[in-house]
Short mmCIF file of C-alpha atoms and ligand atoms in Angstrom, two decimals:
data_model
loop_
_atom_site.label_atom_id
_atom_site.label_comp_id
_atom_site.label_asym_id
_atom_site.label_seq_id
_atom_site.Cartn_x
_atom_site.Cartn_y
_atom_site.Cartn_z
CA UNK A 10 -26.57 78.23 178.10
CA UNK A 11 -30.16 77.39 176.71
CA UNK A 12 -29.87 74.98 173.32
CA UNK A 13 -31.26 77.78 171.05
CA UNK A 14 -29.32 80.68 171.95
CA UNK A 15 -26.30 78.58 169.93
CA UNK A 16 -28.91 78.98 166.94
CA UNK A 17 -27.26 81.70 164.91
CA UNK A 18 -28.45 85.13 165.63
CA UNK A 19 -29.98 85.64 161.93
CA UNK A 20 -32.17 82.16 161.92
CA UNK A 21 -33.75 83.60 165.31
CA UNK A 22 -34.32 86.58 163.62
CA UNK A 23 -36.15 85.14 161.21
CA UNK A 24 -40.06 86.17 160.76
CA UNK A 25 -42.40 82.64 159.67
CA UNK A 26 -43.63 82.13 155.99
CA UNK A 27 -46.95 83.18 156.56
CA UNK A 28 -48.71 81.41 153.98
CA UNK A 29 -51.89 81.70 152.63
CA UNK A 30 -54.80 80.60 155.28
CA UNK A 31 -56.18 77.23 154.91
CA UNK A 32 -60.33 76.64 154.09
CA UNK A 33 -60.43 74.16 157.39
CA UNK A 34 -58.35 77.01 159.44
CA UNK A 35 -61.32 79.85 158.58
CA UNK A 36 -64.11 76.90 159.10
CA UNK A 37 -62.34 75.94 162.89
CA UNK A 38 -62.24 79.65 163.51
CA UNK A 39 -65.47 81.11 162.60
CA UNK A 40 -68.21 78.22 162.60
CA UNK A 41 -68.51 79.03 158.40
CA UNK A 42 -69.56 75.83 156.76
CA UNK A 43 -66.87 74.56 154.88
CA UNK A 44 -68.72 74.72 151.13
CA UNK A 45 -69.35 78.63 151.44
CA UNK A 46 -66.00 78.88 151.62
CA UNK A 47 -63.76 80.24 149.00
CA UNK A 48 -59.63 79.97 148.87
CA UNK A 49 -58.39 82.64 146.77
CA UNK A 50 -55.00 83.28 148.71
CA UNK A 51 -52.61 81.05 147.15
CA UNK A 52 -52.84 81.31 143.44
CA UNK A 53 -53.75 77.63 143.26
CA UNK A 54 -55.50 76.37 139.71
CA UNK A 55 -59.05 76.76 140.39
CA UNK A 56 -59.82 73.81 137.76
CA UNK A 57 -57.56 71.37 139.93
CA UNK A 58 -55.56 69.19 138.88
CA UNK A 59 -55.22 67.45 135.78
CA UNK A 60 -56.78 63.98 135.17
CA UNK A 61 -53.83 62.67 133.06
CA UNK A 62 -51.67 63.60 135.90
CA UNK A 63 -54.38 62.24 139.05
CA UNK A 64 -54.34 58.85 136.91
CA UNK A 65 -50.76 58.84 136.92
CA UNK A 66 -50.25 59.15 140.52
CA UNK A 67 -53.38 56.68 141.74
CA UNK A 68 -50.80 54.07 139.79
CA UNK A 69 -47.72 55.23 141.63
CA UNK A 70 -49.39 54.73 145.14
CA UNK A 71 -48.78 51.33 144.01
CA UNK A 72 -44.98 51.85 144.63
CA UNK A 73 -45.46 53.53 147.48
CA UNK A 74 -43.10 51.17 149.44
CA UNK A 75 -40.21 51.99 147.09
CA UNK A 76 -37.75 55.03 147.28
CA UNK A 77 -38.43 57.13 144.11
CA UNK A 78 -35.87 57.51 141.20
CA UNK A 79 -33.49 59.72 142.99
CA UNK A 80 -32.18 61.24 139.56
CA UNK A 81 -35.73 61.59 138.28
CA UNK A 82 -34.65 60.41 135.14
CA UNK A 83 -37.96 59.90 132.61
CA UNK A 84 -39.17 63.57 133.95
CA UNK A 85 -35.80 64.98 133.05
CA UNK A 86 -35.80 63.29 129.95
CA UNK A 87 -39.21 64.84 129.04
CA UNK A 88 -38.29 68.04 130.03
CA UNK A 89 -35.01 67.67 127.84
CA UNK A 90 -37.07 67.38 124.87
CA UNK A 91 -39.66 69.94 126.04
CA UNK A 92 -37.28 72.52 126.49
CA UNK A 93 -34.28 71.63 124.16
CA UNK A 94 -31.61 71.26 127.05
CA UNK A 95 -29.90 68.52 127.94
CA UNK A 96 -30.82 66.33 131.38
CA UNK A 97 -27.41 67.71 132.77
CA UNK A 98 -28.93 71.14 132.97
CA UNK A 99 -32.23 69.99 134.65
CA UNK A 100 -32.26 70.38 138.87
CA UNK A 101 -35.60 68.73 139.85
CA UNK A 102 -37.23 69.99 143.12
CA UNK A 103 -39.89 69.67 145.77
CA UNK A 104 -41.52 72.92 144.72
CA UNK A 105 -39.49 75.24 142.60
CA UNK A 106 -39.16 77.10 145.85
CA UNK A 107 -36.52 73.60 146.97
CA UNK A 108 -35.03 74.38 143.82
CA UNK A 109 -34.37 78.65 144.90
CA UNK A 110 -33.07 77.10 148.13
CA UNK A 111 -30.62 74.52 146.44
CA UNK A 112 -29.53 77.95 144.56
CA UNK A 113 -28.84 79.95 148.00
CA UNK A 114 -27.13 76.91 149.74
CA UNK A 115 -24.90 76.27 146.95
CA UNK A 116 -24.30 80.24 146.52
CA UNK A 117 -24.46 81.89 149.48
CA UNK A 118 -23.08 81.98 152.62
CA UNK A 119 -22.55 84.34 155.50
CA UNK A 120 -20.99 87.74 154.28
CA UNK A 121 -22.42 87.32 150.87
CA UNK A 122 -25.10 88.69 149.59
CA UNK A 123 -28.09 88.79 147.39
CA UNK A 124 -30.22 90.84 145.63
CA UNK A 125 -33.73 91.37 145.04
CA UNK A 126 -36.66 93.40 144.49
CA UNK A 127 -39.22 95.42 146.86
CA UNK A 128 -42.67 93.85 146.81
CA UNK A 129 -40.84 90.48 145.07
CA UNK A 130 -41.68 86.99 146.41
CA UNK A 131 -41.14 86.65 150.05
CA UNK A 132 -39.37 83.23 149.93
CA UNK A 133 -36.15 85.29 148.56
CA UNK A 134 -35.30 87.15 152.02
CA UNK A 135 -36.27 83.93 153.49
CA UNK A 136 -33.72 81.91 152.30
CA UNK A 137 -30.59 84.43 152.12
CA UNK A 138 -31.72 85.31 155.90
CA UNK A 139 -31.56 81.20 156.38
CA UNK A 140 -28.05 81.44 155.40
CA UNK A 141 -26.60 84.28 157.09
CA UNK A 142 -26.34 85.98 153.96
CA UNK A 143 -26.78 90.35 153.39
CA UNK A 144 -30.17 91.10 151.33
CA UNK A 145 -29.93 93.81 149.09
CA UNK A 146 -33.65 94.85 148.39
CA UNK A 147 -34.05 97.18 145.54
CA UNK A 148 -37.03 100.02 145.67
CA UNK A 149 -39.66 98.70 142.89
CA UNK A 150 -40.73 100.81 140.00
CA UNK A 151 -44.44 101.04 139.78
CA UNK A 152 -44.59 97.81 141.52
CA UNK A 153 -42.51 96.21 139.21
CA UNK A 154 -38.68 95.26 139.26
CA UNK A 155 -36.25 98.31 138.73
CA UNK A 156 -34.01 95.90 136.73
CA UNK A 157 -31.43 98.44 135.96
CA UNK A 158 -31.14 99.40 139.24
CA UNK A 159 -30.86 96.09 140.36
CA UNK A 160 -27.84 96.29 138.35
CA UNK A 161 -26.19 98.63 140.23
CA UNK A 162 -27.15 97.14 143.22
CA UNK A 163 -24.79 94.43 142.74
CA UNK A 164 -21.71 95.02 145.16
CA UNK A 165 -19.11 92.71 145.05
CA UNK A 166 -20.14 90.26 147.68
CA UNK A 167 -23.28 89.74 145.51
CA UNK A 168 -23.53 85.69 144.32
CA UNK A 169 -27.17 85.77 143.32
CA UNK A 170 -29.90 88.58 141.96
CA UNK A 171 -33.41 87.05 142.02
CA UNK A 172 -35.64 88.49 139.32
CA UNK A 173 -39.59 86.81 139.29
CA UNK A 174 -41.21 87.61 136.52
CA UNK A 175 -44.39 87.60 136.59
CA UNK A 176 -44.01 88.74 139.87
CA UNK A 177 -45.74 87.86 142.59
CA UNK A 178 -47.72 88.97 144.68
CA UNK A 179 -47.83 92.26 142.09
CA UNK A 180 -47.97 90.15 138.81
CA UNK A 181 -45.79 92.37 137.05
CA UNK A 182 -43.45 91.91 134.12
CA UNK A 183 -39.95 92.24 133.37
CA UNK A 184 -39.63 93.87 129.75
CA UNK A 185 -37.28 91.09 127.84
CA UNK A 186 -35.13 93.42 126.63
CA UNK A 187 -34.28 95.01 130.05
CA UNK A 188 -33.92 91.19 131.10
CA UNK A 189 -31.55 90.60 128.15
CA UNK A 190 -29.59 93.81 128.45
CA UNK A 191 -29.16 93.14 131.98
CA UNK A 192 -27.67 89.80 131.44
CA UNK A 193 -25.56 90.83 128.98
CA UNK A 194 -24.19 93.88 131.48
CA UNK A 195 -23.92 91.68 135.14
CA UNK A 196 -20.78 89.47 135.72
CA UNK A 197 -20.93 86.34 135.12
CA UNK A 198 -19.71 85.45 138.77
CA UNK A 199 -23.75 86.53 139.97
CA UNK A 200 -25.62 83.50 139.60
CA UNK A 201 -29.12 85.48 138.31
CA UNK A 202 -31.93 83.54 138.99
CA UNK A 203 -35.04 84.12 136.69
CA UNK A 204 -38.22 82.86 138.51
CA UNK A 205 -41.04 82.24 136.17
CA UNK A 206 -43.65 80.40 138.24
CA UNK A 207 -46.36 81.91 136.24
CA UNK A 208 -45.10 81.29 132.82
CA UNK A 209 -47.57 79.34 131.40
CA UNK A 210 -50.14 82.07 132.07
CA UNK A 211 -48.46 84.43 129.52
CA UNK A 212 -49.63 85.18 126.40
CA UNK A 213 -47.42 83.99 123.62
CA UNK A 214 -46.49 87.63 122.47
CA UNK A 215 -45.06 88.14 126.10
CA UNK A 216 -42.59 84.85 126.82
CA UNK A 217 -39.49 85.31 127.58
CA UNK A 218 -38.30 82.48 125.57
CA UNK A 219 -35.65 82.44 128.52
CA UNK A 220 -34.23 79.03 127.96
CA UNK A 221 -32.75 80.10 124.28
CA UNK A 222 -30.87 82.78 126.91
CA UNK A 223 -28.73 79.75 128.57
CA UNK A 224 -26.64 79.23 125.48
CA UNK A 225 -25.52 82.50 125.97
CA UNK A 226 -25.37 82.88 129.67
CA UNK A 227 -23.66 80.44 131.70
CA UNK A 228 -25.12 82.31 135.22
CA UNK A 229 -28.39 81.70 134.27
CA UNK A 230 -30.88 79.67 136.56
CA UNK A 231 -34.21 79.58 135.22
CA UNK A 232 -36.75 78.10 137.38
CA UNK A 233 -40.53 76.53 136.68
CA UNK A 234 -42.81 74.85 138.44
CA UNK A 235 -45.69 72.15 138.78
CA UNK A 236 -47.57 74.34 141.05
CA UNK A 237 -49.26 76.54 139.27
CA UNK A 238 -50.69 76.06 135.86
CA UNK A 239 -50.02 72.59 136.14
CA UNK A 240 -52.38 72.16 139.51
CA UNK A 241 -49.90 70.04 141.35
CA UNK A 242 -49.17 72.64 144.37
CA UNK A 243 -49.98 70.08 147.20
CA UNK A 244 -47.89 67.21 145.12
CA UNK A 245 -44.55 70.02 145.46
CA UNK A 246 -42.32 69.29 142.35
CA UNK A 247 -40.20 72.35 140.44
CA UNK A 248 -37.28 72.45 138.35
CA UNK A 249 -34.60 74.37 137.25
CA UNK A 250 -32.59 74.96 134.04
CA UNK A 251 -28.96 75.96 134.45
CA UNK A 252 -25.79 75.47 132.63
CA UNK A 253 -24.13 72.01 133.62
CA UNK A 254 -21.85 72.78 135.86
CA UNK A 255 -24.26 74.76 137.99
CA UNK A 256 -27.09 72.25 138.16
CA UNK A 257 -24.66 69.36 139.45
CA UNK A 258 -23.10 71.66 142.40
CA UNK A 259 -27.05 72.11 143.20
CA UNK A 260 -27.43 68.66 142.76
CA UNK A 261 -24.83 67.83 145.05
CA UNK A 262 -26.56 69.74 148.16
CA UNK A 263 -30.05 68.45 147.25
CA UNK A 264 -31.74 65.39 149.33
CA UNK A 265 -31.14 62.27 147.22
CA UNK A 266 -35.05 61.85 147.23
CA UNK A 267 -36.43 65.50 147.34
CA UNK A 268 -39.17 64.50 144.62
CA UNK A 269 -41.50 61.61 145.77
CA UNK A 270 -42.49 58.85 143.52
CA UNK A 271 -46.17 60.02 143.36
CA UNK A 272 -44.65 63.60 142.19
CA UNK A 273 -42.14 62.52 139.70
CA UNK A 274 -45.57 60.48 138.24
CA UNK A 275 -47.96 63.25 138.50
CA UNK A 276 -45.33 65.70 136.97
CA UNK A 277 -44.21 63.94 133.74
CA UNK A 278 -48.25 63.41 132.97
CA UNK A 279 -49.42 66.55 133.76
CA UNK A 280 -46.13 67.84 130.75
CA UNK A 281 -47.86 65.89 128.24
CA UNK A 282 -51.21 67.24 129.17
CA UNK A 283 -51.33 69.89 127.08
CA UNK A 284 -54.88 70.16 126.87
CA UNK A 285 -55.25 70.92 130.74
CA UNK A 286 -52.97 73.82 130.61
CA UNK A 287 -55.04 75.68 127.75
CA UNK A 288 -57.95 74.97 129.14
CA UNK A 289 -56.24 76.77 132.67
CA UNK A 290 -54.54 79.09 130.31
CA UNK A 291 -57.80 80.00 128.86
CA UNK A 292 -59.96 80.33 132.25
CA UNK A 293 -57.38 82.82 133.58
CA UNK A 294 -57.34 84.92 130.93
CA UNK A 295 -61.57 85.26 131.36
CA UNK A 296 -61.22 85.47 135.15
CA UNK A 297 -58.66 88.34 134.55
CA UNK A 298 -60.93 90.06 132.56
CA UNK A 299 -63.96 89.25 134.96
CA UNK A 300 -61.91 90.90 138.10
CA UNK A 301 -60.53 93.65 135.97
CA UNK A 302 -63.86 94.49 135.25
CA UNK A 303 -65.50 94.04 138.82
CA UNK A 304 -62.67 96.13 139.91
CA UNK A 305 -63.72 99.00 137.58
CA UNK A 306 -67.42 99.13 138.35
CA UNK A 307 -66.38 99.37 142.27
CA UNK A 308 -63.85 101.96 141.64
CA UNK A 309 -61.10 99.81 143.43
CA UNK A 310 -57.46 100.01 141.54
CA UNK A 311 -55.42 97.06 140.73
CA UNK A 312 -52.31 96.54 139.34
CA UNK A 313 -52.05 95.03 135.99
CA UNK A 314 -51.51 91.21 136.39
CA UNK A 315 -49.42 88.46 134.05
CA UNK A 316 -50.08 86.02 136.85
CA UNK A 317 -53.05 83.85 138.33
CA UNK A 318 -53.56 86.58 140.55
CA UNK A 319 -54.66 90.39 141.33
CA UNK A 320 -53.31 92.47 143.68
CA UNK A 321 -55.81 95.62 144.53
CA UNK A 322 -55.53 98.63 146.51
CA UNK A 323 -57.88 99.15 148.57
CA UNK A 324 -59.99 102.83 149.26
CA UNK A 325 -58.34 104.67 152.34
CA UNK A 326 -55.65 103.14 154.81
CA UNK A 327 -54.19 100.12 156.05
CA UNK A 328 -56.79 100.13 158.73
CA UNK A 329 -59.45 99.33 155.66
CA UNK A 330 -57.28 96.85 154.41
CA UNK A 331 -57.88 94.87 157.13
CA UNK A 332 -61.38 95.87 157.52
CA UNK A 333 -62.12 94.64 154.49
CA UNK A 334 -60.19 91.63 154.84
CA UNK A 335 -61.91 90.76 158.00
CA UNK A 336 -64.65 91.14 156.45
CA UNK A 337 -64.29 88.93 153.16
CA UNK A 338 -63.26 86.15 155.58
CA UNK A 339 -66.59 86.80 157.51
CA UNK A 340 -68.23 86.30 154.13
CA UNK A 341 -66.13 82.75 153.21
CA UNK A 342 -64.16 84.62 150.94
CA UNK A 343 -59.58 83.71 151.73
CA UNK A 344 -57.21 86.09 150.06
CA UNK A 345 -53.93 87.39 151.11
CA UNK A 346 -53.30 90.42 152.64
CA UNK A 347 -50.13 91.76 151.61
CA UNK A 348 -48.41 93.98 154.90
CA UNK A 349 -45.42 91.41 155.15
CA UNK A 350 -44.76 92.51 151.29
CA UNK A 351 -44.86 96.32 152.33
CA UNK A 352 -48.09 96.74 150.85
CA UNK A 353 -50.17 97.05 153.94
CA UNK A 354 -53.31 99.26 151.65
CA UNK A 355 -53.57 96.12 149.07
CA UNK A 356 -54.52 92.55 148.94
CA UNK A 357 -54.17 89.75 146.67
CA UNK A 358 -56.98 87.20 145.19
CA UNK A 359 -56.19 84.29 142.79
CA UNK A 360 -57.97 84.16 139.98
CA UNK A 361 -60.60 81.60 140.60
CA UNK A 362 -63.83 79.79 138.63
CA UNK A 363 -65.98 82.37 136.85
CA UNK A 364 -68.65 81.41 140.24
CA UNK A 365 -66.24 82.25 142.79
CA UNK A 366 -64.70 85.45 141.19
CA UNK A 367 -68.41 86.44 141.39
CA UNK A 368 -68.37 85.68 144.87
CA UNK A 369 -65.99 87.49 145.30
CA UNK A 370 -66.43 90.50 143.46
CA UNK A 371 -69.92 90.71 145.51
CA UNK A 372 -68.37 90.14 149.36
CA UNK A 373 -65.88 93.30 148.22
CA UNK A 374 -68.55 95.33 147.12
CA UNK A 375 -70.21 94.30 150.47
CA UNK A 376 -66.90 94.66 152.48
CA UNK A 377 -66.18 98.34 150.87
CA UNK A 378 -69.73 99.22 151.32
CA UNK A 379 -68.98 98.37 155.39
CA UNK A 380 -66.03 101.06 155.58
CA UNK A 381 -68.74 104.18 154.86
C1 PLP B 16 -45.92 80.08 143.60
C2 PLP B 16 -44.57 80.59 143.32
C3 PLP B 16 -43.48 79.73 143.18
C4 PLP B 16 -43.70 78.24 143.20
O1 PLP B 16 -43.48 77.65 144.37
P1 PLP B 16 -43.47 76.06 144.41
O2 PLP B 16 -42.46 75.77 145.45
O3 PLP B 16 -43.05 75.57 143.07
O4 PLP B 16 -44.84 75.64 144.77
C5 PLP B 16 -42.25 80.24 142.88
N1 PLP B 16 -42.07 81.57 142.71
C6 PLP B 16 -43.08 82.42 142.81
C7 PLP B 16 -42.84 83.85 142.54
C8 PLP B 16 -44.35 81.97 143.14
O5 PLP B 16 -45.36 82.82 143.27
#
């Protein structure tokens, strides 16, 4: 028999991460020059990275021959104190999304299952497919998660619910008390998993102030990241926040080195860089406004967003979707079109620099104009 047919039948069956398309990939493929082009498809901090944090990891390179701190002790430290947990709790990762699949290693397995929500990050399904494990998707509620009917979703078999909130790619909101109430209401044998990527971008009045939850709730995984707000997505470091006993079973499964030296670097000076993140915090919140007013004027509708990010409908058919999304590529423009998320009639854009949300806003205008 032919080597891969002994791969099990659900990792065959698994569909590729399609992620968001690369500025050289649209250059190679359409002749555009390379500084018309915009990326706007992976919610990446249009103000790049920060300098505390690029300093940092020049002076790493240095130990470049060494293997990193395998227990990423001074970042754990730091986050100790930022958070009020103790190191114990912290799982570090190479992205938060290493972090999720720590979670679904040391969870799952084949016959179990785990649930999550319609439209919710894509890496979920990915990773209980990986495993041979039943997904339980729940229908959304105006884009957003149905939490209590995520709830009764749970069946026995069920080890972890996933909740993201913010969302993406919808950028919705779980309400905190639904959040609370349903941790309050779920056994404690479902490991629930609260991804809050986007965290930084919410407005005080709207945190969760999750980590005061994992006093309470020993089934708690909360899980942050580097990526975002923090502008380290090519660098890959995440963590999570769990009760003890949870975090060293996912420490157990995780590579001894899963966080490079240059990451571990970059991440504990980009924490202390609190200056960078307002500054990002602050952009956003203009940018927001910016789209959510460029959306208005063209008539296009667009879901409410806590994230980096807007997700718009656009005029007609899935047909115009990709019209127009053709067509903003034509123009140097890279957002994500959302059909693998079972939104074929919307696409995504990050929030970007005041300049290219202009851009942007212009090559849709032009784009929708092309559909007549
Ligand atoms: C971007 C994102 C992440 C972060 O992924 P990293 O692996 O940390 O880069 C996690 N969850 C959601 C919902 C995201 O959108």
């Amino acid at each position: 028999m032919y080597l891969c047919d002994f791969a099990p039948e659900y990792v065959r069956a698994i569909q590729p991460y399609q992620p968001g398309k690369p500025i050289s990939e649209l250059v190679r493929e359409l002749g555009l020059d390379e500084h018309n082009v915009i990326k706007l498809a992976s919610n990446e901090n249009p103000l790049g990275t920060s300098p505390l944090a690029l300093e940092a990891m020049n002076d790493a390179l240095n130990d470049a021959a060494r293997y990193p701190d395998g227990s990423g002790f001074d970042l754990k430290v730091a986050l100790s104190e930022r958070y009020g947990v103790s190191a114990d709790q912290i799982i570090l990762g190479n992205g938060s999304n290493d972090v999720l699949d720590l979670a679904a290693r040391v969870f799952l397995k084949p016959g179990a299952a785990a649930v999550y929500s319609q439209h919710a990050f894509a890496i979920y399904p990915l990773l209980v497919q990986a495993i041979g494990a039943n997904g339980i998707p729940v229908p959304a509620r105006d884009y957003g998660h149905d939490i209590t009917a995520m709830l009764d979703a749970i069946t026995p078999e069920t080890r972890i619910v996933f909740i993201a909130s913010p969302n993406n790619p919808t950028g919705t909101l779980s309400n905190k008390d639904d959040l609370q109430h349903f941790l309050e209401h779920v056994s404690r044998d479902v490991l629930v998993i609260l991804d809050e990527a986007y965290y930084e971008y919410l407005p005080e009045a709207n945190k969760t102030n999750s980590i005061t939850w994992l006093d309470q709730f020993s089934n708690l995984l909360v899980t942050r990241t580097f990526s975002k707000a923090y502008g380290l997505a090519g660098i890959r470091v995440g963590f999570g926040i769990a009760h003890p006993d949870v975090a060293n079973l996912m420490n157990r499964v995780r590579q001894p080195f899963n966080v490079s030296n240059i990451g571990l670097s970059g991440a504990l000076a980009a924490l202390h860089d609190v200056e960078f993140v307002q500054r990002t915090y602050a952009l956003n919140r203009a940018g927001m406004l910016q789209l959510a007013d460029g959306f208005r004027k063209l008539d296009v509708e667009y879901i409410p967003s806590y994230g980096n990010f807007m997700t718009f409908c656009v005029p007609g058919d899935a047909v115009n979707a990709t019209k127009v999304n053709q067509s903003l590529l034509q123009q140097g423009v890279i957002v994500r079109p959302l059909g693998i998320y079972e939104m074929p009639c919307h696409l995504r854009t990050s929030v970007g620099l005041e300049s290219e949300n202009q851009k942007f806003l212009k090559s849709l205008e032009r784009a929708i104009g092309e559909l007549a």
